[in-house]
Structures are given as structure tokens and as C-alpha cells.
Coordinates of N, CA and C and ligand atoms in Angstrom, one line a residue:
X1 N 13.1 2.6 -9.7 CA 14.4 3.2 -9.4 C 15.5 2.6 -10.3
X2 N 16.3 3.6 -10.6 CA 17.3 2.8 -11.5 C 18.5 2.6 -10.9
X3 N 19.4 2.0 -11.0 CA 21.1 1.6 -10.3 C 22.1 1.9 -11.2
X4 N 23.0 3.0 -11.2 CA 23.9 2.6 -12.9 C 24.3 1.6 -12.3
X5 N 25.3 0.7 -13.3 CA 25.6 -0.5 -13.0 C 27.2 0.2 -13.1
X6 N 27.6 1.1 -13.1 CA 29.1 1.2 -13.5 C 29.2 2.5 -11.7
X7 N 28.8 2.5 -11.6 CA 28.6 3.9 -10.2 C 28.3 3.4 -9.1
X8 N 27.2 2.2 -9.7 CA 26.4 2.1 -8.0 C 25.6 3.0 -7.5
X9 N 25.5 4.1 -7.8 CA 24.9 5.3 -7.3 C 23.0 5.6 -7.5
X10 N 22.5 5.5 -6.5 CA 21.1 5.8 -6.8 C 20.3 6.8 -7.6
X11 N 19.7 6.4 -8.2 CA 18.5 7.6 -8.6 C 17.2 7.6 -8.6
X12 N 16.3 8.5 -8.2 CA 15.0 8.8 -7.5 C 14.3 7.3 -8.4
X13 N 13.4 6.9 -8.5 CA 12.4 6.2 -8.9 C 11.9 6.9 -10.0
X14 N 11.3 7.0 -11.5 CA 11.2 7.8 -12.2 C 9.8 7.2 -12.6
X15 N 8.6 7.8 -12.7 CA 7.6 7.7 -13.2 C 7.1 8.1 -14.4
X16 N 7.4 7.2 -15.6 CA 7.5 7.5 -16.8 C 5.7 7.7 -17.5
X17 N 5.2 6.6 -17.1 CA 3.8 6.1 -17.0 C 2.5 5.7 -16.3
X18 N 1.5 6.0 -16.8 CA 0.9 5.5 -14.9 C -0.6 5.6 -15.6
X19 N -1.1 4.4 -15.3 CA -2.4 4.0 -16.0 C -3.3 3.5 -15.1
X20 N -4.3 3.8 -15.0 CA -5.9 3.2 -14.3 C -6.2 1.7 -15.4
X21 N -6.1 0.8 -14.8 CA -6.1 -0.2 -16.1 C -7.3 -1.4 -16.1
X22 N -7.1 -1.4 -14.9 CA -8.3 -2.2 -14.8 C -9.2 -1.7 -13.2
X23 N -10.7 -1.8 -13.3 CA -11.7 -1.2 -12.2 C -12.0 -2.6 -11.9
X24 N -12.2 -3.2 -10.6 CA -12.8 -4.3 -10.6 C -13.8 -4.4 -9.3
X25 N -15.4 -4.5 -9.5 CA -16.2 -4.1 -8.5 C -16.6 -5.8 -8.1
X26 N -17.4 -6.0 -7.3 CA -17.9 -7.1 -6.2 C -17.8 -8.4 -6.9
X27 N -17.7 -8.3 -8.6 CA -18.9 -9.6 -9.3 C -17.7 -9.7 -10.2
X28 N -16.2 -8.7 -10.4 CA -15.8 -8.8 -11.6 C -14.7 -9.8 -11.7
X29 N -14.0 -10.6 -12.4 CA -13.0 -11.4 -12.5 C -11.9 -10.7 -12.0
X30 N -10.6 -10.9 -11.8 CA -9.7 -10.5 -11.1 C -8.6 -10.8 -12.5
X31 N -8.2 -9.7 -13.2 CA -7.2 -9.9 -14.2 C -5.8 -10.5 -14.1
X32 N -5.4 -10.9 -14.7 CA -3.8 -12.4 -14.5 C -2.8 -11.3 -15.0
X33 N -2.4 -10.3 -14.2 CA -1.4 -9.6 -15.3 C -0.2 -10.2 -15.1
X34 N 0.5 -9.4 -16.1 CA 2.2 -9.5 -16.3 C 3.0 -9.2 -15.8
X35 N 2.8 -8.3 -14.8 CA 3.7 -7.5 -13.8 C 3.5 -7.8 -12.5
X36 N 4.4 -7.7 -11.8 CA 4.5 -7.7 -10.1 C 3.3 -6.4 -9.6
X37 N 2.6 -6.7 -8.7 CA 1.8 -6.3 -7.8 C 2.0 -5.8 -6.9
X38 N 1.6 -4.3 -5.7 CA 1.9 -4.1 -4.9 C 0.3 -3.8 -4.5
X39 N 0.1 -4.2 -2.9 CA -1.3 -4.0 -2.9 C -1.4 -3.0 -1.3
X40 N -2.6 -2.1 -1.7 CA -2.5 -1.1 -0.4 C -3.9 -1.5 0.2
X41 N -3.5 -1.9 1.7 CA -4.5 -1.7 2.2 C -5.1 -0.7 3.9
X42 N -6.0 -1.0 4.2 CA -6.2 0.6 5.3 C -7.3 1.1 5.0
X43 N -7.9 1.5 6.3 CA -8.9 1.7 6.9 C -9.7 3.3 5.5
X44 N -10.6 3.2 5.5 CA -11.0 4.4 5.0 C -10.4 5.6 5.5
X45 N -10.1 6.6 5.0 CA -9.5 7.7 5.4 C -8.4 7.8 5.9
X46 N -7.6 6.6 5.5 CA -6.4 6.7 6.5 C -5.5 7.5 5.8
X47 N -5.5 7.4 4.3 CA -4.7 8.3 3.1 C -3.7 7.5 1.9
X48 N -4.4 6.4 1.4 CA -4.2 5.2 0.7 C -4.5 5.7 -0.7
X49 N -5.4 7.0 -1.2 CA -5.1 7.3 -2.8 C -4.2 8.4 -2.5
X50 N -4.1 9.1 -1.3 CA -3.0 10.2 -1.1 C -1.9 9.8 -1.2
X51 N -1.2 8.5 -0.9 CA -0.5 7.5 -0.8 C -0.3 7.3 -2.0
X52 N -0.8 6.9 -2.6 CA -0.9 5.7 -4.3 C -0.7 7.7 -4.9
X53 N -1.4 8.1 -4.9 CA -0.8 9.4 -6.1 C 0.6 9.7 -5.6
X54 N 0.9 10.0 -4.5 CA 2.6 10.4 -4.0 C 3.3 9.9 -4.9
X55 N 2.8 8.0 -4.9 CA 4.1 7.7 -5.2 C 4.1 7.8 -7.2
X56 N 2.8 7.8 -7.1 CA 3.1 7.9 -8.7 C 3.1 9.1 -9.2
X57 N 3.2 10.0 -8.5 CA 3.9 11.4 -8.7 C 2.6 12.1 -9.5
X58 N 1.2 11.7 -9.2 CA -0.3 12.4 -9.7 C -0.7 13.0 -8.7
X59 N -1.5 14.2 -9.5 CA -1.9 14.9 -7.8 C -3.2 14.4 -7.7
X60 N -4.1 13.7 -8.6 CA -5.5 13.2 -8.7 C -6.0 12.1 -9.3
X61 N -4.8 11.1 -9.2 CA -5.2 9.9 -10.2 C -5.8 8.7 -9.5
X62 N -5.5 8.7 -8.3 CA -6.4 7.8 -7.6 C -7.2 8.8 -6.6
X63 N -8.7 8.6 -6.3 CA -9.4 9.6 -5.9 C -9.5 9.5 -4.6
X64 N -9.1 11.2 -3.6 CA -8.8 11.2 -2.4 C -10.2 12.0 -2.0
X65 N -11.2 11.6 -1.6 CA -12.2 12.3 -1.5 C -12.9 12.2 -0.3
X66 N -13.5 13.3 0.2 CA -14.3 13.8 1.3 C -15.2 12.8 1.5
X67 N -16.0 11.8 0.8 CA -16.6 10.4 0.9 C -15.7 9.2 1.7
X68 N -15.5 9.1 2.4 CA -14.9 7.9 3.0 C -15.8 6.4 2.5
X69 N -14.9 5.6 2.0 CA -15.8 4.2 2.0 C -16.3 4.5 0.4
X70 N -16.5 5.3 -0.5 CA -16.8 5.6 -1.8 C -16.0 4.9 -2.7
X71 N -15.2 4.1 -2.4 CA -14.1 3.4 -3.5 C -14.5 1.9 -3.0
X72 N -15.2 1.2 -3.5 CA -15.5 0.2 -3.7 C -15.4 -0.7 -4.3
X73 N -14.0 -0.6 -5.1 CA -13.4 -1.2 -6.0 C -11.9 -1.9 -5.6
X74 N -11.5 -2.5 -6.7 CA -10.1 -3.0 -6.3 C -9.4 -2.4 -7.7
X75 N -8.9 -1.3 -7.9 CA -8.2 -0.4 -8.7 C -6.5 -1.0 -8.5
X76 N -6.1 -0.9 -10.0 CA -5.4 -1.3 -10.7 C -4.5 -0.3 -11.5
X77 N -3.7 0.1 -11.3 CA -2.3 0.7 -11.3 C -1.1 0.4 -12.1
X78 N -1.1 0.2 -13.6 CA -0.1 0.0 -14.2 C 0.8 0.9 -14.2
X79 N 2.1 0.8 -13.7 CA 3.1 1.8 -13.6 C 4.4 1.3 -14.5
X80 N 4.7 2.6 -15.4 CA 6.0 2.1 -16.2 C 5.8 0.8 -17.2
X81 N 4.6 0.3 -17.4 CA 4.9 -1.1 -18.1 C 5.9 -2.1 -16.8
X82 N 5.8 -2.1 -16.0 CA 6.6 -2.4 -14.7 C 5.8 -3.1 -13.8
X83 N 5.3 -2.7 -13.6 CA 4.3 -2.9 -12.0 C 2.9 -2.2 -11.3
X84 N 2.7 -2.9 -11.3 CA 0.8 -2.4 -10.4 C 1.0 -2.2 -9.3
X85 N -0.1 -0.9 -8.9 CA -0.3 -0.7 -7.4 C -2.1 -1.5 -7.2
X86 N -2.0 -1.8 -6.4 CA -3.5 -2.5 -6.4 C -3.9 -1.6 -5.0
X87 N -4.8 -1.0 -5.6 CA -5.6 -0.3 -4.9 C -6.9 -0.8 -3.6
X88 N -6.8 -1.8 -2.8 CA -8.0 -2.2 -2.2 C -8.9 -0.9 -1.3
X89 N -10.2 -1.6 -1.1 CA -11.0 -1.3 -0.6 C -10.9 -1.0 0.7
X90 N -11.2 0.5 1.7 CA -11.0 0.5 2.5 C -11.8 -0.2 3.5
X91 N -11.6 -0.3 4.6 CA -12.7 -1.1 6.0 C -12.8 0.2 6.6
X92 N -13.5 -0.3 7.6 CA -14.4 0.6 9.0 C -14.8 1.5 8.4
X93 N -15.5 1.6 7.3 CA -16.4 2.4 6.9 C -18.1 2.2 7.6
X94 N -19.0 2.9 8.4 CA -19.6 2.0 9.1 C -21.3 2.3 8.1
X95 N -21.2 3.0 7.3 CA -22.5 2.8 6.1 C -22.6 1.3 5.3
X96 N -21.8 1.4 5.3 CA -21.5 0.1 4.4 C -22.3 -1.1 5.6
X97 N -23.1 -2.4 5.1 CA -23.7 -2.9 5.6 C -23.0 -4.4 5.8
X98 N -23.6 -5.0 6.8 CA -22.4 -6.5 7.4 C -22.6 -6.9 5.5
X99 N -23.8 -7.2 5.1 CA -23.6 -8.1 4.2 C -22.5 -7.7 3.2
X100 N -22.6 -6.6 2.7 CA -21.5 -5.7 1.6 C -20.2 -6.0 2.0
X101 N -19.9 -6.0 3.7 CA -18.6 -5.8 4.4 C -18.0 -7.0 3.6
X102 N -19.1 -8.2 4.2 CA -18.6 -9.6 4.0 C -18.2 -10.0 2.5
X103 N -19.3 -9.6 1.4 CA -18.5 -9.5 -0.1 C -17.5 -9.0 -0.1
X104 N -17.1 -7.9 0.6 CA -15.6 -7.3 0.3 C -14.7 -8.3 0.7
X105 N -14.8 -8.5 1.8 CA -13.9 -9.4 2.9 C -13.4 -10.8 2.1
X106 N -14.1 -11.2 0.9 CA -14.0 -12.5 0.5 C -13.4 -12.0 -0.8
X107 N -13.9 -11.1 -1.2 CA -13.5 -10.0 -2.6 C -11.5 -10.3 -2.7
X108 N -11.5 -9.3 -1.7 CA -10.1 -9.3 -0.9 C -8.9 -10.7 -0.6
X109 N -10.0 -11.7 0.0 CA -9.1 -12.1 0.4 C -8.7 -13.6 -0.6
X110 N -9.6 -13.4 -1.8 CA -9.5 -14.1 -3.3 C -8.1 -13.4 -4.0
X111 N -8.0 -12.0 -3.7 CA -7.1 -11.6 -4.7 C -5.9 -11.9 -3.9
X112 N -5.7 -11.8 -2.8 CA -4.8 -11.7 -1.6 C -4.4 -13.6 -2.1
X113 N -4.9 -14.5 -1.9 CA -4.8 -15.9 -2.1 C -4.5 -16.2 -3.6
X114 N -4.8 -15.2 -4.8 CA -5.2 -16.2 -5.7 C -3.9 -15.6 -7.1
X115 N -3.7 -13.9 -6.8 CA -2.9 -13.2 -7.2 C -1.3 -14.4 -7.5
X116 N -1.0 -14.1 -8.5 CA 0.3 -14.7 -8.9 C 1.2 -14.1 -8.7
X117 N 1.0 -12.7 -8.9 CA 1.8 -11.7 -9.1 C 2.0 -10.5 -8.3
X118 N 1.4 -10.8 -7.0 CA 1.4 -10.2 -6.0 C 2.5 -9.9 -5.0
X119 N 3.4 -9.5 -4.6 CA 4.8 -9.3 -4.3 C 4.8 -8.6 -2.4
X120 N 4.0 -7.7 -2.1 CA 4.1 -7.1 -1.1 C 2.4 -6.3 -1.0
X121 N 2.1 -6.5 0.2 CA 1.2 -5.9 0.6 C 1.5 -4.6 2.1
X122 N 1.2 -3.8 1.6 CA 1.4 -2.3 2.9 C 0.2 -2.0 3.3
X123 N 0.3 -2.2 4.5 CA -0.7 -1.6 5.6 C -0.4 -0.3 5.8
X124 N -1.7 0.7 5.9 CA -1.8 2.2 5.8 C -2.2 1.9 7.4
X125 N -2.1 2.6 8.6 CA -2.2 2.9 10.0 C -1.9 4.6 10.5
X126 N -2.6 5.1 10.3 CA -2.7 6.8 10.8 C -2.5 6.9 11.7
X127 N -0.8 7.6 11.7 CA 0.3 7.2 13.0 C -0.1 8.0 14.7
X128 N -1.5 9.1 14.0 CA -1.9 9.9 15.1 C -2.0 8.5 16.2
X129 N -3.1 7.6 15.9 CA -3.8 6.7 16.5 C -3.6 5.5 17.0
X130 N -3.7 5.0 17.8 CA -3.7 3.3 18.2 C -4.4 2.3 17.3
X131 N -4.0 1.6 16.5 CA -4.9 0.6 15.4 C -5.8 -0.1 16.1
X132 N -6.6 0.0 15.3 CA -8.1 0.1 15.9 C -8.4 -1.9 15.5
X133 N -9.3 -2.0 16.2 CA -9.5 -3.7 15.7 C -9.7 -4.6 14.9
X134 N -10.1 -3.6 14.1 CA -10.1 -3.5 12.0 C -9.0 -3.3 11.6
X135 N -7.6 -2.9 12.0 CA -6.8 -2.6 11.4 C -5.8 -4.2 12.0
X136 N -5.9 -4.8 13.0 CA -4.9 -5.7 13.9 C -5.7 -7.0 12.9
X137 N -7.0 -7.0 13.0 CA -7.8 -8.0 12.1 C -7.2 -8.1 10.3
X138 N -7.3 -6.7 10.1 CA -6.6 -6.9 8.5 C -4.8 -7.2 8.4
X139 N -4.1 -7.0 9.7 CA -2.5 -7.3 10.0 C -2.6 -8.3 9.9
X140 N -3.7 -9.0 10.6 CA -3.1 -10.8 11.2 C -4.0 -11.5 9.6
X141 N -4.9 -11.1 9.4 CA -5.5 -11.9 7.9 C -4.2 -11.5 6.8
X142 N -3.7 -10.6 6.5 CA -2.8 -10.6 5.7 C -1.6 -11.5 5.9
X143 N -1.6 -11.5 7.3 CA 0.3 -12.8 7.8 C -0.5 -14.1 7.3
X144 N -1.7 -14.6 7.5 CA -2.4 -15.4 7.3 C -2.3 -16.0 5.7
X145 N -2.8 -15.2 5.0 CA -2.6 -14.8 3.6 C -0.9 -15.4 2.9
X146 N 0.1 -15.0 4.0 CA 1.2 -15.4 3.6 C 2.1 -14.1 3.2
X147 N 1.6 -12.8 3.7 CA 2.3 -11.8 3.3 C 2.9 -11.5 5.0
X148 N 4.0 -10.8 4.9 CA 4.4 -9.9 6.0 C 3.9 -8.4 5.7
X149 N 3.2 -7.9 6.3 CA 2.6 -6.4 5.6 C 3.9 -5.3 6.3
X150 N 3.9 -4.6 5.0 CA 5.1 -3.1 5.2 C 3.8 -2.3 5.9
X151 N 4.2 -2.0 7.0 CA 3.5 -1.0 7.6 C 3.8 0.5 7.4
X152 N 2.9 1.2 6.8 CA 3.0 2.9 6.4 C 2.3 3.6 7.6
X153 N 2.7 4.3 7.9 CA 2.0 5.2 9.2 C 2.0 6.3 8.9
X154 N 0.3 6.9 8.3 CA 0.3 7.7 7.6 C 0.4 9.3 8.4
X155 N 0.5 10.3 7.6 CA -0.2 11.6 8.3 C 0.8 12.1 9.1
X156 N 2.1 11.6 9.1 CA 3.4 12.2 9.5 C 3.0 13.8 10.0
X157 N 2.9 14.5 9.2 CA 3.4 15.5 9.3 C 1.6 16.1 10.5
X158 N 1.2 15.5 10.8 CA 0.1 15.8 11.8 C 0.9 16.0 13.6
X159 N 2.0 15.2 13.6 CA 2.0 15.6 14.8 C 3.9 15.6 14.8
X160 N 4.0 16.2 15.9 CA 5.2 16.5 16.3 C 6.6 15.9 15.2
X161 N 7.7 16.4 15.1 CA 8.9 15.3 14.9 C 9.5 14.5 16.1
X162 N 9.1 14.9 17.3 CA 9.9 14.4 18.6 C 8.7 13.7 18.6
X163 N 7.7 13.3 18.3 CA 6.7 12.4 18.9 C 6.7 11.3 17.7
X164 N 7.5 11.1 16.9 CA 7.3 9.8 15.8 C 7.8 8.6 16.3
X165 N 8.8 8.7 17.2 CA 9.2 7.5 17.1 C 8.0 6.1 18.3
X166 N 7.9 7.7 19.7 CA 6.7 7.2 20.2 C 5.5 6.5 19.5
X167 N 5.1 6.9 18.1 CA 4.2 6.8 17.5 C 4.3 5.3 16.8
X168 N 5.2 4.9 16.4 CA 6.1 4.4 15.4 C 5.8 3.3 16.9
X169 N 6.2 3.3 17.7 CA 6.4 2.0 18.9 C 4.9 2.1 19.0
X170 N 4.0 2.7 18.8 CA 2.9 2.1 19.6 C 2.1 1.7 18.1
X171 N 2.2 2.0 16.6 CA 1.7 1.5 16.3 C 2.1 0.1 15.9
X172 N 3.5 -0.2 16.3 CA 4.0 -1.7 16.1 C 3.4 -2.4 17.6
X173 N 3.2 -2.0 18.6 CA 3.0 -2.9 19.5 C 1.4 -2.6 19.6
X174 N 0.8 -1.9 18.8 CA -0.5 -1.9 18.8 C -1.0 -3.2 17.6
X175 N -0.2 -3.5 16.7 CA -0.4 -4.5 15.6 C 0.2 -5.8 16.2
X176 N 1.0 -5.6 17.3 CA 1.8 -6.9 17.5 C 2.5 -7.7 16.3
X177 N 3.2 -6.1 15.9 CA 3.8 -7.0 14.4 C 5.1 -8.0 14.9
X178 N 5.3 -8.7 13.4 CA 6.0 -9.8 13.7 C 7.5 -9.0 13.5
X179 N 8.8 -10.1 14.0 CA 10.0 -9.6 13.8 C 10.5 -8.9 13.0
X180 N 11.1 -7.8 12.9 CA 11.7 -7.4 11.5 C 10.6 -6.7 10.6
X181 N 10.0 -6.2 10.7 CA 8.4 -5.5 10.1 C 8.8 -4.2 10.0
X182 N 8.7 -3.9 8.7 CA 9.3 -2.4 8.1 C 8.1 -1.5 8.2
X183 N 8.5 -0.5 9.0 CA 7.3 0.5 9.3 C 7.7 2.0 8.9
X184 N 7.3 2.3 7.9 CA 8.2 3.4 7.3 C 7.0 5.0 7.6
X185 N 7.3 5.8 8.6 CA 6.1 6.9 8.5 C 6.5 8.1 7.4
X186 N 5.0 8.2 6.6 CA 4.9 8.9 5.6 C 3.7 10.1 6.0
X187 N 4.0 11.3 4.9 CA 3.2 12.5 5.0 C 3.1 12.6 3.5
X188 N 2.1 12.9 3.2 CA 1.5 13.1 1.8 C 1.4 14.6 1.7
X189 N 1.7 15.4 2.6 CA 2.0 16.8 2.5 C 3.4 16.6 2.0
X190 N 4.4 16.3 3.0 CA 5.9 16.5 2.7 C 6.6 16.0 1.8
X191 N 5.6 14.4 2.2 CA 6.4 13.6 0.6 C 7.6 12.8 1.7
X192 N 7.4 13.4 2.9 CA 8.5 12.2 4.1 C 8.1 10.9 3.9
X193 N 9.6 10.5 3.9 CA 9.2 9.1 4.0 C 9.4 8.0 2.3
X194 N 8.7 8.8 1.0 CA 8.7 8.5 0.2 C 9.6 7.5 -0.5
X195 N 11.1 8.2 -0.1 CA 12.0 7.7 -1.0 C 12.3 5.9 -0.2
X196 N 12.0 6.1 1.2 CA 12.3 4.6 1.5 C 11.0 3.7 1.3
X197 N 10.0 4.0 0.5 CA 8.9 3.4 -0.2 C 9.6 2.7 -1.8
X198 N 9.9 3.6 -2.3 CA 10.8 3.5 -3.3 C 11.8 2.1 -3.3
X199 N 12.4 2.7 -2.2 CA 13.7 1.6 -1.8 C 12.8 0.3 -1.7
X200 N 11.8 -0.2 -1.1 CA 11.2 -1.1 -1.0 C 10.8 -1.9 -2.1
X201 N 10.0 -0.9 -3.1 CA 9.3 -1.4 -4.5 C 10.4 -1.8 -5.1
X202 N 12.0 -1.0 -4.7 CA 12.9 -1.3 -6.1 C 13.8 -2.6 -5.7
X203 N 13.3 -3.4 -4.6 CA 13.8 -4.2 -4.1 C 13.2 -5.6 -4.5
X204 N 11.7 -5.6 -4.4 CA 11.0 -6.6 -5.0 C 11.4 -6.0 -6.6
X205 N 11.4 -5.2 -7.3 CA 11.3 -5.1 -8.6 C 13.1 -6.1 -9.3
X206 N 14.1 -5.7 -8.7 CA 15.4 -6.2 -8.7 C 15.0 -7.7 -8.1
X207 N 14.2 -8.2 -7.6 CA 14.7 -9.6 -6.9 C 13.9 -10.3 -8.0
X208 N 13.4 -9.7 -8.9 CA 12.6 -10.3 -10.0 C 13.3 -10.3 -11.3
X209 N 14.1 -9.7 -11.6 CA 15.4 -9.5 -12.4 C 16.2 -10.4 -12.0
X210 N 16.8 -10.5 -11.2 CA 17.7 -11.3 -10.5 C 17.6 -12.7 -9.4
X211 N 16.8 -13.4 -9.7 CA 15.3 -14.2 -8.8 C 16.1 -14.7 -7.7
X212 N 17.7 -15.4 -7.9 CA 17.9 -16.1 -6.9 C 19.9 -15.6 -6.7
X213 N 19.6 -14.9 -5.9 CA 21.1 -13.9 -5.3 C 21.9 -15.5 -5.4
X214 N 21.4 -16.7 -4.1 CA 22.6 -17.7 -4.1 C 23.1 -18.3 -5.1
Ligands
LIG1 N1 -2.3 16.2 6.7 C1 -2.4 15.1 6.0 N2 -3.6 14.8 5.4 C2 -3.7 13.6 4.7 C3 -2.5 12.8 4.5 N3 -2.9 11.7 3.8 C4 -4.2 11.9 3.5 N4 -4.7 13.0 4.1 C5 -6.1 13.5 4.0 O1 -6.9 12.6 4.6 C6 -8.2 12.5 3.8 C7 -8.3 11.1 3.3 O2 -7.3 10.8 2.4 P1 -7.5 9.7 1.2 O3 -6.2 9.6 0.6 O4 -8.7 10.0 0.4 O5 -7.8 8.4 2.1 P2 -8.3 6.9 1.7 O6 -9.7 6.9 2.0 O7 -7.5 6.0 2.5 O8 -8.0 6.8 0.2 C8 -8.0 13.5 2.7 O9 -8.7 14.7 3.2 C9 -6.5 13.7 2.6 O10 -6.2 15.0 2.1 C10 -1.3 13.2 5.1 O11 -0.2 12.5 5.0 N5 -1.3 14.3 5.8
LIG2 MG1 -9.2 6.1 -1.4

């Protein structure tokens, strides 16, 4: 997102670029990039490449497919020469076997620990639903981690407009998130929601320009 500096006045987020840059499966090294990090995480099927294309304005660049649990990778998102979206692996896939789960689980929580350049992590929670105990397990391992997770509650547009905010309270008191926990509901149909995603990314991207306001 850019700011004139003479106006003040906002403009959309512009996606100039947008690269697949690095694939990285069970065994592979975790690359040291140069850019600030944003990492998604969420349950299989919750809508986390439907998510990751919205915002980079692709209708097929991260793969939304009828396979749940098929992405078994930690996909890497160079956007603008700017910034990565880090793609993680989803959970509660139930093919997937304890031992595989457990390489993920460590996969994960190396990049989550070890990342330099890792800035925010968003939890995906499908606002139809009550977060399930794979999703409260990946909330509290991420606070753990040292992230506050941006909570996305996907699939907006699945149920009512008078029923969001209901939805919106129960998936925060279903996470027992902590104070002040930004829960923003998004539809990958409508694209609701989007622009205060934006606001977010352009917030960590500015405090990195600008590192210390005081
Ligand atoms: N109606 C609706 N469907 C969605 C939304 N987001 C994802 N989906 C659908 O949910 C399924 C899983 O989405 P996908 O992005 O592949 O989920 P992932 O496994 O978390 O990456 C696909 O059929 C998507 O089309 C949404 O906001 N609204
Ligand atoms: Mg996916």
C-alpha cells in the first residue's frame, strides 16, 4: 500500500509482482531471505491458498484444490521485491499419519522459532464453525512461538450479514484469544474484508521503514 506523503490519502495495495520462490518440503533448509515474512496458517480447507491468491490478486497461484492436506510444503511468496507470504501446511488433515503430522509439527515450529524475518502470523478459522482443538492448539503454540496471531475467519460470505458478529464472538472466545487480537472476517468470493488485510501488511511493512516511531 502506498501513502502520498503530501495528501495522506490512501491507495489500494498494488501488486506489481508475485513469485513462487522457494518450495520447501520435510528435509529442505529453510531460506534466510531479505524481506519481511507473513505466515498463514489453518486447518486444511479452511481457504488459506484462496486467501494467499486474493491478496495477491491471482486467481491460481497458490493451489486451492479439492485434495485437502495435498500441500505439504512451506511455499514461499515473494511479493513486489517486498515481502513473503509463507504459505504453511495445513493440520487436521486425518490421512496424513501421527508420524508425518509430527515432522510437520517440528517442520513448522523451526520456521516459526528460527525465521528472522518473520513479522506476523494469521490464523485462518472458518467463521461457520467453533475452532476445533487443532485450531486452539495451533493459537496457543503460535502465542508460545512469540507471535500474537491476526485471526482471519474465513468464508464470510457462507452465512448471514446479521450473523457475523455472533460468529466473530464465538470464534474469539472459542480461541480464548488474548487482548486486543485483530480478527478480521474475510470472503474469497467478495474479497470482504480484504482491504483491512492490507491495512495490516502495510503496517508491519511501514514500521520497517520507519523502525522506531519514539
Ligand atoms: N464460499 C467460499 N468458499 C471458499 C472460501 N475460501 C475458500 N473456499 C473454498 O474452500 C475450499 C478450500 O479452499 P482452499 O483455499 O484450497 O483451502 P486450503 O486447503 O486452506 O488452502 C475450496 O473449494 C475453495 O473454493 C470463501 O471465502 N468462500
Ligand atoms: Mg492450500
Amino acid at each position: 500500500m502506498v501513502k502520498s506523503a503530501e495528501t495522506g490519502m490512501r491507495y489500494k495495495m498494488i501488486i506489481k509482482n508475485v513469485l513462487l520462490e522457494t518450495v520447501c518440503g520435510i528435509t529442505s533448509t529453510l531460506p534466510e531471505n531479505e524481506h519481511i515474512e507473513f505466515a498463514f496458517a489453518g486447518k486444511s480447507n479452511v481457504g488459506k491458498s484462496s486467501l494467499i491468491n486474493g491478496l495477491m490478486n491471482r486467481k491460481a497461484l497458490a493451489r486451492t484444490s479439492a485434495q485437502p492436506g495435498k500441500t505439504q510444503t512451506i511455499n514461499f511468496y515473494h511479493i513486489n521485491d517486498q515481502m513473503y507470504f509463507v504459505d504453511l501446511p495445513g493440520y487436521g488433515y486425518a490421512k496424513v499419519s501421527e508420524s508425518e503430522k509430527a515432522k510437520w509439527g517440528k517442520m513448522i515450529e523451526n520456521y516459526l522459532h528460527k525465521s528472522k524475518k518473520l513479522r506476523a502470523v494469521f490464523l485462518l478459522i472458518d467463521i461457520r464453525h467453533e475452532p476445533s482443538g487443532n485450531d486452539r492448539l495451533m493459537y496457543d503454540w503460535i502465542l508460545k512461538q512469540g507471535f500474537e496471531p491476526i485471526i482471519i475467519a474465513t468464508k464470510l460470505d457462507k452465512i448471514k450479514r446479521s450473523q457475523m458478529q455472533k460468529h466473530v464472538k464465538m470464534v474469539k472466545e472459542g480461541l480464548k484469544v488474548v487482548k486486543n487480537t485483530i480478527v478480521i472476517p474475510y470472503s474469497a468470493l467478495t474479497k470482504q474484508g480484504r482491504e483491512e488485510i492490507y491495512e495490516v501488511l502495510d503496517a508491519y511493512l511501514k514500521m520497517e521503514e520507519e523502525p522506531d516511531p519514539a
